[in-house]
Amino acid sequence: CLRSKQGFKIHGLPIHHGFVGLQKRIGFYNRDFSKNIPLSILHSIHSTCKTLRDDLRGPDLLEISLFVFHNMCVIHDEVDIVGTYGGHSDKSRAAADLFDRKGKLTDIYGEDGGKMWLCGHFSAKSYNVMLQDMEKIENKDKTFLFWETKSAVQPRSDDDEWIKFQREPKMVHKWANEGKAESSLREGKVDTENGTADDYRKIMTDVTGSATK
């Protein structure tokens, strides 16, 4: 039973500078009124439980879900770690660099789990928070699990995404061209002016078996 899991905590970090600012100033995600605001945690809990109960005729999990959120979740507000949405902060960059140099992935059998990088948009920021918590004396005997929901697979269909992207407005091209792949484990870039699709397709995965080569 979740109610008996003493000491169990789920830690989360908003990755948009606007929302982490609201969390720091007013505790936005923990306030009851946020359930009326789409993309907030409480709104997602209420809307998902309602759909499960009313549309899918499933169990009513609202009470236990709210219990978990209010008693087992810690929403962080470290604005210096979040930085600006869409890229690394100094602290997330340091965490990603540490993982590039010393990180190791294994499967459940201890075998090599392949390559994984920590992106500056999301994962490196929460990874930095976890590293700080792991260094605290009171946590020395605790087990930590980094739950990474961003897939390692960058999927491709049988559509030619490069040709389609060329048709996007210039402002979209500019945004893509300015993106940096900083991790040594993710060698890929988008350059709509002087590059080709080969600059990034090597890190993508054909999910149809017939993607354009």
XYZ file of N, CA, C and O in Angstrom:
852
model
N 0.845 -1.195 0.000
C 0.000 0.000 0.000
C 0.885 1.252 0.000
O 1.846 1.355 0.780
N 0.562 2.198 -0.864
C 1.353 3.421 -0.964
C 1.378 4.210 0.338
O 2.356 4.865 0.670
N 0.291 4.151 1.087
C 0.214 4.925 2.326
C 1.233 4.449 3.363
O 1.528 5.170 4.318
N 1.760 3.255 3.185
C 2.712 2.721 4.163
C 4.166 2.858 3.717
O 5.070 2.446 4.429
N 4.402 3.449 2.563
C 5.756 3.593 2.036
C 6.457 4.779 2.691
O 6.583 5.859 2.124
N 6.920 4.596 3.899
C 7.577 5.651 4.639
C 8.884 6.067 3.951
O 9.710 5.233 3.617
N 9.042 7.362 3.753
C 10.275 7.873 3.165
C 10.312 7.874 1.654
O 11.236 8.433 1.061
N 9.341 7.247 1.016
C 9.307 7.223 -0.447
C 8.896 8.594 -0.981
O 7.876 9.146 -0.583
N 9.694 9.161 -1.894
C 9.400 10.478 -2.439
C 9.629 10.493 -3.952
O 10.567 9.875 -4.457
N 8.777 11.217 -4.631
C 8.942 11.486 -6.056
C 9.333 12.953 -6.189
O 8.615 13.834 -5.726
N 10.482 13.219 -6.818
C 10.959 14.584 -6.978
C 10.749 15.040 -8.423
O 11.038 14.288 -9.359
N 10.266 16.256 -8.584
C 10.071 16.798 -9.916
C 10.580 18.220 -10.009
O 10.616 18.946 -9.007
N 10.983 18.606 -11.208
C 11.494 19.954 -11.438
C 10.849 20.533 -12.685
O 10.995 19.968 -13.772
N 10.127 21.645 -12.581
C 9.605 22.306 -13.790
C 10.772 22.714 -14.678
O 11.813 23.149 -14.179
N 10.613 22.600 -15.990
C 11.739 22.910 -16.867
C 11.537 24.213 -17.634
O 12.401 24.588 -18.438
N 10.438 24.902 -17.398
C 10.237 26.213 -18.012
C 10.505 27.299 -16.970
O 10.014 27.235 -15.843
N 11.290 28.301 -17.353
C 11.687 29.330 -16.392
C 10.492 30.092 -15.820
O 10.521 30.541 -14.679
N 9.422 30.241 -16.619
C 8.239 30.931 -16.117
C 7.548 30.148 -15.018
O 7.192 30.705 -13.966
N 7.393 28.849 -15.227
C 6.690 28.029 -14.252
C 7.517 27.769 -12.998
O 6.976 27.695 -11.898
N 8.829 27.612 -13.163
C 9.648 27.411 -11.961
C 9.683 28.697 -11.141
O 9.765 28.668 -9.900
N 9.579 29.845 -11.819
C 9.487 31.111 -11.094
C 8.209 31.195 -10.286
O 8.217 31.655 -9.128
N 7.098 30.750 -10.879
C 5.820 30.733 -10.154
C 5.869 29.769 -8.981
O 5.312 30.037 -7.916
N 6.529 28.636 -9.171
C 6.643 27.667 -8.086
C 7.428 28.253 -6.929
O 7.076 28.066 -5.755
N 8.480 28.973 -7.228
C 9.326 29.555 -6.187
C 8.598 30.669 -5.441
O 8.726 30.805 -4.221
N 7.809 31.476 -6.165
C 7.148 32.627 -5.544
C 5.879 32.256 -4.789
O 5.644 32.741 -3.678
N 5.040 31.391 -5.388
C 3.736 31.127 -4.769
C 3.439 29.635 -4.580
O 2.335 29.281 -4.172
N 4.389 28.763 -4.891
C 4.113 27.333 -4.781
C 3.030 26.895 -5.747
O 2.140 26.112 -5.395
N 3.113 27.376 -6.979
C 2.062 27.214 -7.988
C 1.534 25.795 -8.103
O 0.319 25.558 -8.062
N 2.418 24.821 -8.271
C 1.972 23.455 -8.531
C 1.282 22.817 -7.330
O 0.522 21.856 -7.492
N 1.526 23.335 -6.141
C 0.915 22.774 -4.932
C -0.366 23.494 -4.533
O -1.039 23.062 -3.584
N -0.723 24.564 -5.225
C -1.921 25.326 -4.889
C -3.149 24.709 -5.555
O -3.111 24.305 -6.731
N -4.257 24.660 -4.829
C -5.453 23.985 -5.322
C -5.994 24.605 -6.604
O -6.505 23.898 -7.474
N -5.861 25.923 -6.767
C -6.421 26.571 -7.948
C -5.761 26.112 -9.245
O -6.329 26.231 -10.335
N -4.542 25.555 -9.141
C -3.840 25.135 -10.358
C -4.525 23.969 -11.057
O -4.244 23.693 -12.221
N -5.457 23.308 -10.373
C -6.176 22.205 -11.018
C -7.042 22.690 -12.170
O -7.482 21.884 -13.005
N -7.278 23.988 -12.235
C -8.077 24.562 -13.319
C -7.218 25.052 -14.481
O -7.748 25.581 -15.462
N -5.907 24.876 -14.382
C -4.993 25.395 -15.396
C -4.343 24.235 -16.144
O -3.600 23.450 -15.554
N -4.641 24.095 -17.445
C -4.043 23.008 -18.232
C -2.521 23.000 -18.146
O -1.882 24.039 -18.024
N -1.948 21.810 -18.199
C -0.517 21.532 -18.118
C 0.015 21.551 -16.691
O 1.175 21.211 -16.465
N -0.803 21.962 -15.720
C -0.356 21.860 -14.333
C -0.508 20.407 -13.874
O -1.253 19.622 -14.466
N 0.189 20.048 -12.809
C 0.148 18.667 -12.324
C -1.240 18.300 -11.818
O -1.775 17.234 -12.152
N -1.830 19.180 -11.028
C -3.157 18.866 -10.483
C -4.213 18.787 -11.576
O -5.134 17.967 -11.509
N -4.101 19.628 -12.597
C -5.041 19.544 -13.717
C -4.907 18.198 -14.416
O -5.909 17.550 -14.762
N -3.669 17.735 -14.606
C -3.441 16.444 -15.257
C -3.990 15.297 -14.417
O -4.565 14.347 -14.946
N -3.814 15.389 -13.099
C -4.331 14.339 -12.217
C -5.852 14.273 -12.300
O -6.435 13.197 -12.498
N -6.497 15.418 -12.151
C -7.969 15.440 -12.165
C -8.527 15.009 -13.522
O -9.465 14.198 -13.589
N -7.977 15.540 -14.603
C -8.514 15.226 -15.930
C -8.256 13.772 -16.313
O -9.129 13.116 -16.905
N -7.091 13.248 -15.961
C -6.773 11.856 -16.295
C -7.643 10.894 -15.502
O -8.171 9.908 -16.056
N -7.813 11.165 -14.221
C -8.655 10.287 -13.398
C -10.115 10.334 -13.852
O -10.816 9.316 -13.822
N -10.568 11.499 -14.275
C -11.946 11.626 -14.763
C -12.140 10.817 -16.046
O -13.155 10.117 -16.210
N -11.175 10.907 -16.957
C -11.267 10.143 -18.199
C -11.246 8.645 -17.925
O -12.023 7.875 -18.504
N -10.351 8.229 -17.026
C -10.268 6.809 -16.679
C -11.581 6.310 -16.085
O -12.065 5.231 -16.441
N -12.185 7.122 -15.209
C -13.416 6.712 -14.523
C -14.640 6.805 -15.430
O -15.421 5.846 -15.528
N -14.819 7.957 -16.098
C -16.067 8.217 -16.819
C -16.071 7.688 -18.251
O -17.084 7.157 -18.717
N -14.961 7.837 -18.952
C -14.932 7.448 -20.360
C -14.491 6.008 -20.577
O -14.974 5.331 -21.480
N -13.554 5.555 -19.741
C -13.018 4.207 -19.918
C -13.617 3.198 -18.950
O -13.267 2.018 -18.986
N -14.499 3.689 -18.059
C -15.167 2.827 -17.069
C -14.162 2.085 -16.200
O -14.374 0.939 -15.800
N -13.064 2.778 -15.896
C -12.047 2.186 -15.052
C -12.257 2.571 -13.594
O -13.260 3.192 -13.226
N -11.307 2.241 -12.739
C -11.426 2.554 -11.305
C -11.268 4.058 -11.056
O -10.661 4.776 -11.858
N -11.802 4.525 -9.955
C -11.658 5.924 -9.552
C -10.383 6.051 -8.718
O -10.345 5.650 -7.562
N -9.348 6.612 -9.314
C -8.042 6.712 -8.644
C -7.733 8.120 -8.164
O -6.593 8.400 -7.771
N -8.735 8.988 -8.149
C -8.465 10.387 -7.800
C -7.965 10.522 -6.365
O -6.975 11.224 -6.104
N -8.604 9.889 -5.433
C -8.231 10.047 -4.020
C -6.792 9.601 -3.771
O -6.006 10.333 -3.152
N -6.436 8.418 -4.248
C -5.088 7.919 -3.993
C -4.053 8.726 -4.773
O -2.927 8.940 -4.307
N -4.429 9.220 -5.956
C -3.504 10.032 -6.751
C -3.208 11.352 -6.053
O -2.053 11.802 -6.007
N -4.237 11.958 -5.500
C -4.039 13.212 -4.766
C -3.240 12.975 -3.487
O -2.430 13.812 -3.084
N -3.463 11.824 -2.866
C -2.690 11.493 -1.665
C -1.198 11.395 -2.005
O -0.354 11.938 -1.294
N -0.896 10.703 -3.090
C 0.502 10.556 -3.509
C 1.108 11.920 -3.805
O 2.228 12.230 -3.372
N 0.373 12.757 -4.538
C 0.919 14.063 -4.901
C 1.187 14.927 -3.673
O 2.259 15.525 -3.537
N 0.228 14.994 -2.775
C 0.358 15.897 -1.629
C 1.297 15.367 -0.546
O 1.824 16.155 0.252
N 1.519 14.061 -0.512
C 2.324 13.486 0.568
C 3.644 12.873 0.129
O 4.529 12.671 0.971
N 3.778 12.583 -1.139
C 4.968 11.874 -1.589
C 5.718 12.589 -2.710
O 6.710 12.054 -3.215
N 5.265 13.756 -3.098
C 5.905 14.475 -4.197
C 6.577 15.753 -3.695
O 6.004 16.480 -2.880
N 7.764 15.998 -4.203
C 8.503 17.222 -3.905
C 8.727 17.952 -5.225
O 9.395 17.424 -6.118
N 8.149 19.135 -5.356
C 8.322 19.922 -6.572
C 9.386 20.982 -6.312
O 9.208 21.861 -5.482
N 10.490 20.877 -7.017
C 11.627 21.765 -6.795
C 11.430 23.114 -7.482
O 10.626 23.251 -8.407
N 12.218 24.091 -7.041
C 12.085 25.440 -7.601
C 13.442 26.117 -7.792
O 13.564 27.330 -7.666
N 14.457 25.338 -8.103
C 15.801 25.891 -8.272
C 15.917 26.602 -9.624
O 16.208 25.982 -10.655
N 15.699 27.909 -9.613
C 15.696 28.669 -10.859
C 17.071 28.675 -11.523
O 17.174 28.785 -12.759
N 18.139 28.552 -10.750
C 19.480 28.574 -11.333
C 19.786 27.289 -12.092
O 20.601 27.286 -13.019
N 19.123 26.195 -11.713
C 19.297 24.945 -12.443
C 18.468 24.960 -13.724
O 18.915 24.506 -14.779
N 17.272 25.502 -13.644
C 16.385 25.535 -14.814
C 16.924 26.477 -15.884
O 16.935 26.158 -17.079
N 17.399 27.641 -15.472
C 17.898 28.595 -16.466
C 16.779 29.054 -17.376
O 15.687 29.401 -16.925
N 17.008 29.030 -18.679
C 16.013 29.437 -19.670
C 15.524 28.220 -20.427
O 16.316 27.358 -20.812
N 14.234 28.166 -20.670
C 13.636 27.022 -21.367
C 14.270 26.819 -22.749
O 14.503 27.756 -23.494
N 14.540 25.568 -23.066
C 15.034 25.237 -24.391
C 16.512 24.978 -24.475
O 17.031 24.651 -25.545
N 17.235 25.107 -23.376
C 18.672 24.870 -23.421
C 19.256 24.688 -22.037
O 18.554 24.770 -21.026
N 20.549 24.445 -22.003
C 21.243 24.208 -20.746
C 21.337 25.473 -19.883
O 21.449 26.587 -20.394
N 21.314 25.258 -18.590
C 21.833 26.240 -17.641
C 23.279 25.825 -17.366
O 23.713 24.749 -17.786
N 24.027 26.641 -16.669
C 25.409 26.263 -16.350
C 25.445 24.969 -15.542
O 26.310 24.109 -15.760
N 24.494 24.824 -14.614
C 24.500 23.641 -13.746
C 24.048 22.383 -14.484
O 24.579 21.293 -14.241
N 23.069 22.512 -15.365
C 22.641 21.324 -16.110
C 23.706 20.904 -17.109
O 23.910 19.715 -17.358
N 24.420 21.876 -17.677
C 25.508 21.553 -18.599
C 26.614 20.776 -17.868
O 27.180 19.818 -18.410
N 26.916 21.188 -16.650
C 27.934 20.489 -15.867
C 27.496 19.063 -15.555
O 28.308 18.126 -15.596
N 26.212 18.881 -15.252
C 25.699 17.541 -14.953
C 25.754 16.657 -16.193
O 26.130 15.477 -16.122
N 25.382 17.213 -17.340
C 25.414 16.448 -18.586
C 26.840 16.075 -18.965
O 27.105 14.963 -19.428
N 27.766 17.007 -18.762
C 29.165 16.738 -19.072
C 29.717 15.632 -18.173
O 30.471 14.762 -18.628
N 29.334 15.652 -16.900
C 29.761 14.598 -15.976
C 29.250 13.244 -16.432
O 29.974 12.244 -16.405
N 27.995 13.216 -16.876
C 27.422 11.952 -17.355
C 28.125 11.487 -18.628
O 28.378 10.293 -18.807
N 28.435 12.431 -19.525
C 29.162 12.068 -20.746
C 30.486 11.385 -20.425
O 30.890 10.414 -21.072
N 31.169 11.892 -19.406
C 32.509 11.400 -19.089
C 32.510 10.145 -18.220
O 33.365 9.263 -18.390
N 31.543 10.036 -17.306
C 31.605 8.959 -16.328
C 30.354 8.081 -16.268
O 30.363 7.052 -15.595
N 29.310 8.491 -16.940
C 28.069 7.727 -16.871
C 28.170 6.385 -17.578
O 28.896 6.230 -18.558
N 27.443 5.402 -17.061
C 27.443 4.074 -17.657
C 26.049 3.494 -17.547
O 25.411 3.557 -16.493
N 25.573 2.919 -18.642
C 24.248 2.319 -18.666
C 24.364 0.805 -18.815
O 25.148 0.312 -19.623
N 23.591 0.091 -18.013
C 23.516 -1.363 -18.144
C 22.055 -1.777 -18.144
O 21.184 -1.051 -17.640
N 21.787 -2.942 -18.720
C 20.434 -3.470 -18.656
C 20.245 -4.232 -17.350
O 21.132 -4.221 -16.476
N 19.109 -4.886 -17.183
C 18.819 -5.560 -15.920
C 19.751 -6.741 -15.666
O 19.810 -7.262 -14.555
N 20.492 -7.177 -16.709
C 21.418 -8.294 -16.552
C 22.853 -7.816 -16.368
O 23.780 -8.623 -16.308
N 23.045 -6.493 -16.295
C 24.382 -5.958 -16.127
C 25.148 -5.792 -17.416
O 26.330 -5.430 -17.405
N 24.496 -6.062 -18.539
C 25.152 -5.909 -19.829
C 25.084 -4.451 -20.291
O 24.272 -3.667 -19.814
N 25.941 -4.114 -21.249
C 26.004 -2.752 -21.783
C 24.633 -2.316 -22.292
O 24.009 -3.001 -23.108
N 24.184 -1.164 -21.802
C 22.867 -0.666 -22.191
C 22.890 0.330 -23.321
O 21.864 0.935 -23.649
N 24.040 0.523 -23.949
C 24.133 1.447 -25.065
C 24.377 2.874 -24.601
O 24.736 3.122 -23.448
N 24.150 3.815 -25.503
C 24.418 5.219 -25.223
C 23.136 5.968 -24.873
O 22.077 5.709 -25.428
N 23.280 6.883 -23.947
C 22.175 7.770 -23.594
C 22.785 9.113 -23.201
O 23.806 9.156 -22.515
N 22.178 10.188 -23.670
C 22.680 11.499 -23.311
C 21.639 12.245 -22.481
O 20.460 11.893 -22.480
N 22.087 13.244 -21.783
C 21.189 14.081 -20.993
C 21.001 15.402 -21.721
O 21.943 16.174 -21.867
N 19.803 15.661 -22.182
C 19.563 16.860 -22.978
C 19.432 18.094 -22.084
O 19.080 18.009 -20.916
N 19.720 19.253 -22.672
C 19.636 20.509 -21.937
C 18.230 21.017 -21.771
O 17.973 21.909 -20.951
N 17.279 20.489 -22.557
C 15.891 20.917 -22.415
C 15.267 20.385 -21.130
O 14.564 21.105 -20.424
N 15.511 19.108 -20.842
C 14.789 18.461 -19.757
C 15.696 17.707 -18.780
O 15.889 18.109 -17.647
N 16.215 16.580 -19.247
C 16.755 15.578 -18.326
C 17.964 16.032 -17.522
O 18.103 15.662 -16.356
N 18.852 16.814 -18.111
C 20.057 17.216 -17.373
C 19.716 18.097 -16.176
O 20.454 18.117 -15.183
N 18.601 18.814 -16.250
C 18.224 19.704 -15.149
C 17.760 18.898 -13.930
O 18.211 19.135 -12.806
N 16.885 17.947 -14.150
C 16.433 17.122 -13.025
C 17.545 16.192 -12.548
O 17.616 15.865 -11.359
N 18.427 15.778 -13.455
C 19.571 14.950 -13.064
C 20.475 15.713 -12.104
O 20.982 15.148 -11.128
N 20.656 17.001 -12.345
C 21.468 17.824 -11.461
C 20.860 17.888 -10.065
O 21.577 17.794 -9.062
N 19.538 18.021 -9.995
C 18.856 18.039 -8.697
C 19.084 16.722 -7.960
O 19.354 16.705 -6.758
N 18.984 15.618 -8.679
C 19.184 14.319 -8.041
C 20.610 14.179 -7.509
O 20.821 13.669 -6.397
N 21.591 14.641 -8.271
C 22.981 14.557 -7.812
C 23.177 15.332 -6.511
O 23.876 14.872 -5.603
N 22.551 16.499 -6.414
C 22.658 17.287 -5.189
C 22.039 16.558 -4.005
O 22.593 16.558 -2.903
N 20.883 15.929 -4.234
C 20.234 15.188 -3.157
C 21.058 13.975 -2.734
O 21.122 13.623 -1.548
N 21.695 13.335 -3.683
C 22.501 12.147 -3.374
C 23.704 12.492 -2.502
O 24.189 11.651 -1.739
N 24.187 13.716 -2.605
C 25.362 14.132 -1.849
C 25.047 14.518 -0.407
O 25.961 14.691 0.402
N 23.756 14.639 -0.077
C 23.384 15.019 1.281
C 23.608 13.844 2.239
O 23.293 12.694 1.920
N 24.140 14.144 3.399
C 24.469 13.098 4.377
C 23.240 12.274 4.751
O 23.317 11.044 4.882
N 22.105 12.949 4.917
C 20.906 12.230 5.342
C 20.385 11.260 4.275
O 19.518 10.422 4.544
N 20.924 11.331 3.073
C 20.462 10.449 2.006
C 21.479 9.360 1.650
O 21.294 8.643 0.663
N 22.519 9.205 2.444
C 23.620 8.314 2.060
C 23.209 6.849 1.955
O 23.835 6.083 1.211
N 22.169 6.434 2.653
C 21.751 5.035 2.597
C 20.491 4.832 1.756
O 19.908 3.740 1.757
N 20.090 5.856 1.035
C 18.867 5.761 0.244
C 19.163 5.317 -1.191
O 20.257 5.522 -1.714
N 18.166 4.720 -1.800
C 18.269 4.298 -3.192
C 17.593 5.331 -4.082
O 16.456 5.742 -3.824
N 18.279 5.743 -5.141
C 17.742 6.737 -6.057
C 17.466 6.107 -7.418
O 18.255 5.303 -7.914
N 16.346 6.494 -8.011
C 15.998 6.052 -9.359
C 15.745 7.291 -10.211
O 14.889 8.110 -9.880
N 16.507 7.438 -11.291
C 16.288 8.553 -12.208
C 15.335 8.089 -13.290
O 15.673 7.261 -14.125
N 14.119 8.618 -13.250
C 13.078 8.180 -14.180
C 13.106 9.090 -15.406
O 12.678 10.228 -15.362
N 13.611 8.569 -16.507
C 13.779 9.342 -17.728
C 12.687 8.971 -18.719
O 12.677 7.869 -19.266
N 11.734 9.872 -18.926
C 10.619 9.562 -19.814
C 10.864 10.004 -21.244
O 10.051 9.735 -22.117
N 11.965 10.706 -21.483
C 12.293 11.091 -22.857
C 12.975 9.916 -23.532
O 14.008 9.438 -23.091
N 12.417 9.454 -24.631
C 12.894 8.240 -25.266
C 14.288 8.399 -25.857
O 14.667 9.464 -26.337
N 15.037 7.317 -25.840
C 16.335 7.293 -26.503
C 16.172 7.156 -28.008
O 17.116 7.351 -28.767
N 14.968 6.835 -28.436
C 14.690 6.656 -29.861
C 14.181 7.965 -30.453
O 13.196 8.533 -29.990
N 14.872 8.441 -31.473
C 14.406 9.588 -32.253
C 13.764 9.013 -33.519
O 14.454 8.666 -34.474
N 12.441 8.841 -33.532
C 11.795 8.047 -34.588
C 11.714 8.752 -35.944
O 11.584 9.966 -36.031
N 11.804 7.942 -36.984
C 11.577 8.398 -38.353
C 10.530 7.522 -39.000
O 10.540 6.300 -38.846
N 9.640 8.149 -39.762
C 8.649 7.400 -40.533
C 9.141 7.299 -41.972
O 10.301 7.594 -42.272
N 8.264 6.909 -42.895
C 8.666 6.832 -44.292
C 8.466 8.159 -45.021
O 8.690 8.258 -46.226
N 8.046 9.202 -44.297
C 8.009 10.545 -44.872
C 9.411 11.146 -44.869
O 10.220 10.834 -43.989
N 9.680 12.009 -45.835
C 10.975 12.688 -45.868
C 10.861 13.967 -45.057
O 10.400 14.998 -45.555
N 11.273 13.913 -43.805
C 11.120 15.048 -42.899
C 12.021 16.219 -43.287
O 11.694 17.385 -43.017
N 13.148 15.930 -43.955
C 14.072 17.000 -44.348
C 13.430 17.900 -45.415
O 13.481 19.130 -45.311
N 12.822 17.298 -46.399
C 12.156 18.079 -47.446
C 11.011 18.892 -46.853
O 10.821 20.072 -47.170
N 10.246 18.273 -45.961
C 9.128 18.989 -45.333
C 9.626 20.158 -44.497
O 9.015 21.235 -44.479
N 10.740 19.956 -43.808
C 11.257 21.019 -42.951
C 11.763 22.195 -43.779
O 11.719 23.350 -43.333
N 12.256 21.921 -44.973
C 12.720 23.005 -45.841
C 11.589 23.969 -46.195
O 11.835 25.137 -46.526
N 10.370 23.507 -46.112
C 9.213 24.339 -46.457
C 8.735 25.203 -45.292
O 7.844 26.027 -45.450
N 9.311 24.988 -44.126
C 8.916 25.777 -42.961
C 9.406 27.219 -43.101
O 10.334 27.511 -43.856
N 8.791 28.164 -42.368
C 9.207 29.571 -42.435
C 10.662 29.758 -42.017
O 11.226 28.942 -41.285
N 11.255 30.852 -42.469
C 12.652 31.145 -42.166
C 12.909 31.241 -40.665
O 13.988 30.879 -40.186
N 11.942 31.747 -39.919
C 12.136 31.860 -38.479
C 12.283 30.489 -37.824
O 12.995 30.323 -36.834
N 11.605 29.473 -38.388
C 11.740 28.111 -37.879
C 13.120 27.561 -38.236
O 13.771 26.885 -37.425
N 13.598 27.871 -39.436
C 14.943 27.458 -39.835
C 15.982 28.059 -38.898
O 16.929 27.375 -38.475
N 15.811 29.336 -38.591
C 16.754 30.023 -37.712
C 16.787 29.361 -36.341
O 17.857 29.139 -35.764
N 15.614 29.028 -35.825
C 15.521 28.356 -34.522
C 16.257 27.020 -34.554
O 17.026 26.688 -33.632
N 16.074 26.247 -35.617
C 16.715 24.937 -35.714
C 18.227 25.066 -35.875
O 18.998 24.320 -35.266
N 18.649 26.037 -36.679
C 20.083 26.200 -36.929
C 20.853 26.615 -35.676
O 22.046 26.330 -35.543
N 20.168 27.288 -34.763
C 20.835 27.756 -33.548
C 20.901 26.704 -32.457
O 21.572 26.880 -31.441
N 20.217 25.584 -32.667
C 20.241 24.518 -31.675
C 21.608 23.850 -31.614
O 22.234 23.589 -32.646
N 22.063 23.568 -30.409
C 23.371 22.960 -30.230
C 23.246 21.546 -29.661
O 22.522 21.329 -28.696
N 23.939 20.613 -30.274
C 24.043 19.258 -29.729
C 25.342 19.206 -28.935
O 26.418 18.965 -29.481
N 25.248 19.485 -27.638
C 26.463 19.645 -26.838
C 27.051 18.331 -26.341
O 28.236 18.269 -26.019
N 26.245 17.300 -26.258
C 26.739 16.040 -25.717
C 27.626 15.306 -26.722
O 27.300 15.224 -27.910
N 28.730 14.761 -26.224
C 29.602 13.964 -27.086
C 28.947 12.632 -27.460
O 29.414 11.938 -28.372
N 27.864 12.290 -26.774
C 27.144 11.040 -27.055
C 26.027 11.243 -28.068
O 25.346 10.289 -28.433
N 25.858 12.470 -28.499
C 24.784 12.771 -29.458
C 25.355 13.667 -30.558
O 25.211 14.882 -30.535
N 26.009 13.049 -31.497
C 26.647 13.806 -32.570
C 25.663 14.006 -33.722
O 25.531 13.192 -34.612
N 24.984 15.118 -33.685
C 24.023 15.423 -34.726
C 23.652 16.884 -34.698
O 23.710 17.526 -33.645
N 23.311 17.438 -35.844
C 22.930 18.842 -35.908
C 21.985 19.058 -37.077
O 21.886 18.226 -37.992
N 21.286 20.185 -37.045
C 20.423 20.593 -38.151
C 20.945 21.918 -38.684
O 21.077 22.884 -37.939
N 21.272 21.939 -39.962
C 21.760 23.150 -40.610
C 21.032 23.277 -41.944
O 21.395 22.626 -42.924
N 20.007 24.111 -41.972
C 19.178 24.232 -43.177
C 19.856 25.045 -44.273
O 19.394 25.040 -45.417
N 20.954 25.723 -43.952
C 21.634 26.556 -44.950
C 22.754 25.810 -45.656
O 22.872 25.875 -46.885
N 23.573 25.102 -44.896
C 24.745 24.459 -45.493
C 24.821 22.958 -45.235
O 25.763 22.305 -45.686
N 23.843 22.428 -44.497
C 23.898 21.021 -44.139
C 22.967 20.146 -44.949
O 22.294 20.596 -45.885
N 22.924 18.883 -44.567
C 22.029 17.903 -45.200
C 21.392 17.049 -44.115
O 21.747 17.136 -42.934
N 20.481 16.197 -44.537
C 19.822 15.293 -43.589
C 20.808 14.316 -42.955
O 20.583 13.824 -41.842
N 21.913 14.059 -43.643
C 22.908 13.122 -43.104
C 23.563 13.645 -41.834
O 24.197 12.877 -41.102
N 23.407 14.946 -41.568
C 24.015 15.526 -40.365
C 23.355 15.037 -39.083
O 23.944 15.143 -38.012
N 22.129 14.521 -39.187
C 21.411 14.116 -37.973
C 20.757 12.740 -38.071
O 20.420 12.135 -37.041
N 20.567 12.222 -39.265
C 19.816 10.975 -39.396
C 20.494 9.776 -38.749
O 19.842 8.796 -38.409
N 21.781 9.859 -38.539
C 22.493 8.732 -37.934
C 22.066 8.477 -36.493
O 22.299 7.383 -35.959
N 21.447 9.477 -35.856
C 20.988 9.260 -34.474
C 19.491 8.983 -34.429
O 18.905 8.898 -33.353
N 18.867 8.822 -35.592
C 17.430 8.526 -35.644
C 17.206 7.043 -35.931
O 18.093 6.337 -36.404
N 15.994 6.590 -35.611
C 15.640 5.185 -35.765
C 14.443 5.032 -36.690
O 13.395 5.652 -36.486
N 14.610 4.224 -37.722
C 13.519 3.924 -38.641
C 12.495 3.043 -37.913
O 12.805 1.921 -37.519
N 11.297 3.575 -37.710
C 10.272 2.809 -36.986
C 9.281 2.129 -37.922
O 8.316 1.521 -37.481
N 9.524 2.253 -39.223
C 8.615 1.633 -40.190
C 9.281 0.505 -40.969
O 8.601 -0.340 -41.554
N 10.607 0.524 -41.023
C 11.323 -0.471 -41.808
C 11.514 -0.049 -43.248
O 12.122 -0.763 -44.037
N 11.009 1.151 -43.576
C 11.112 1.591 -44.969
C 11.363 3.082 -45.080
O 10.982 3.720 -46.043
N 11.996 3.685 -44.070
C 12.231 5.130 -44.084
C 13.158 5.517 -45.235
O 14.010 4.753 -45.643
N 12.967 6.727 -45.738
C 13.794 7.251 -46.822
C 15.247 7.299 -46.390
O 15.563 7.802 -45.326
N 16.126 6.807 -47.195
C 17.554 6.741 -46.852
C 18.256 8.036 -47.239
O 17.857 8.703 -48.150
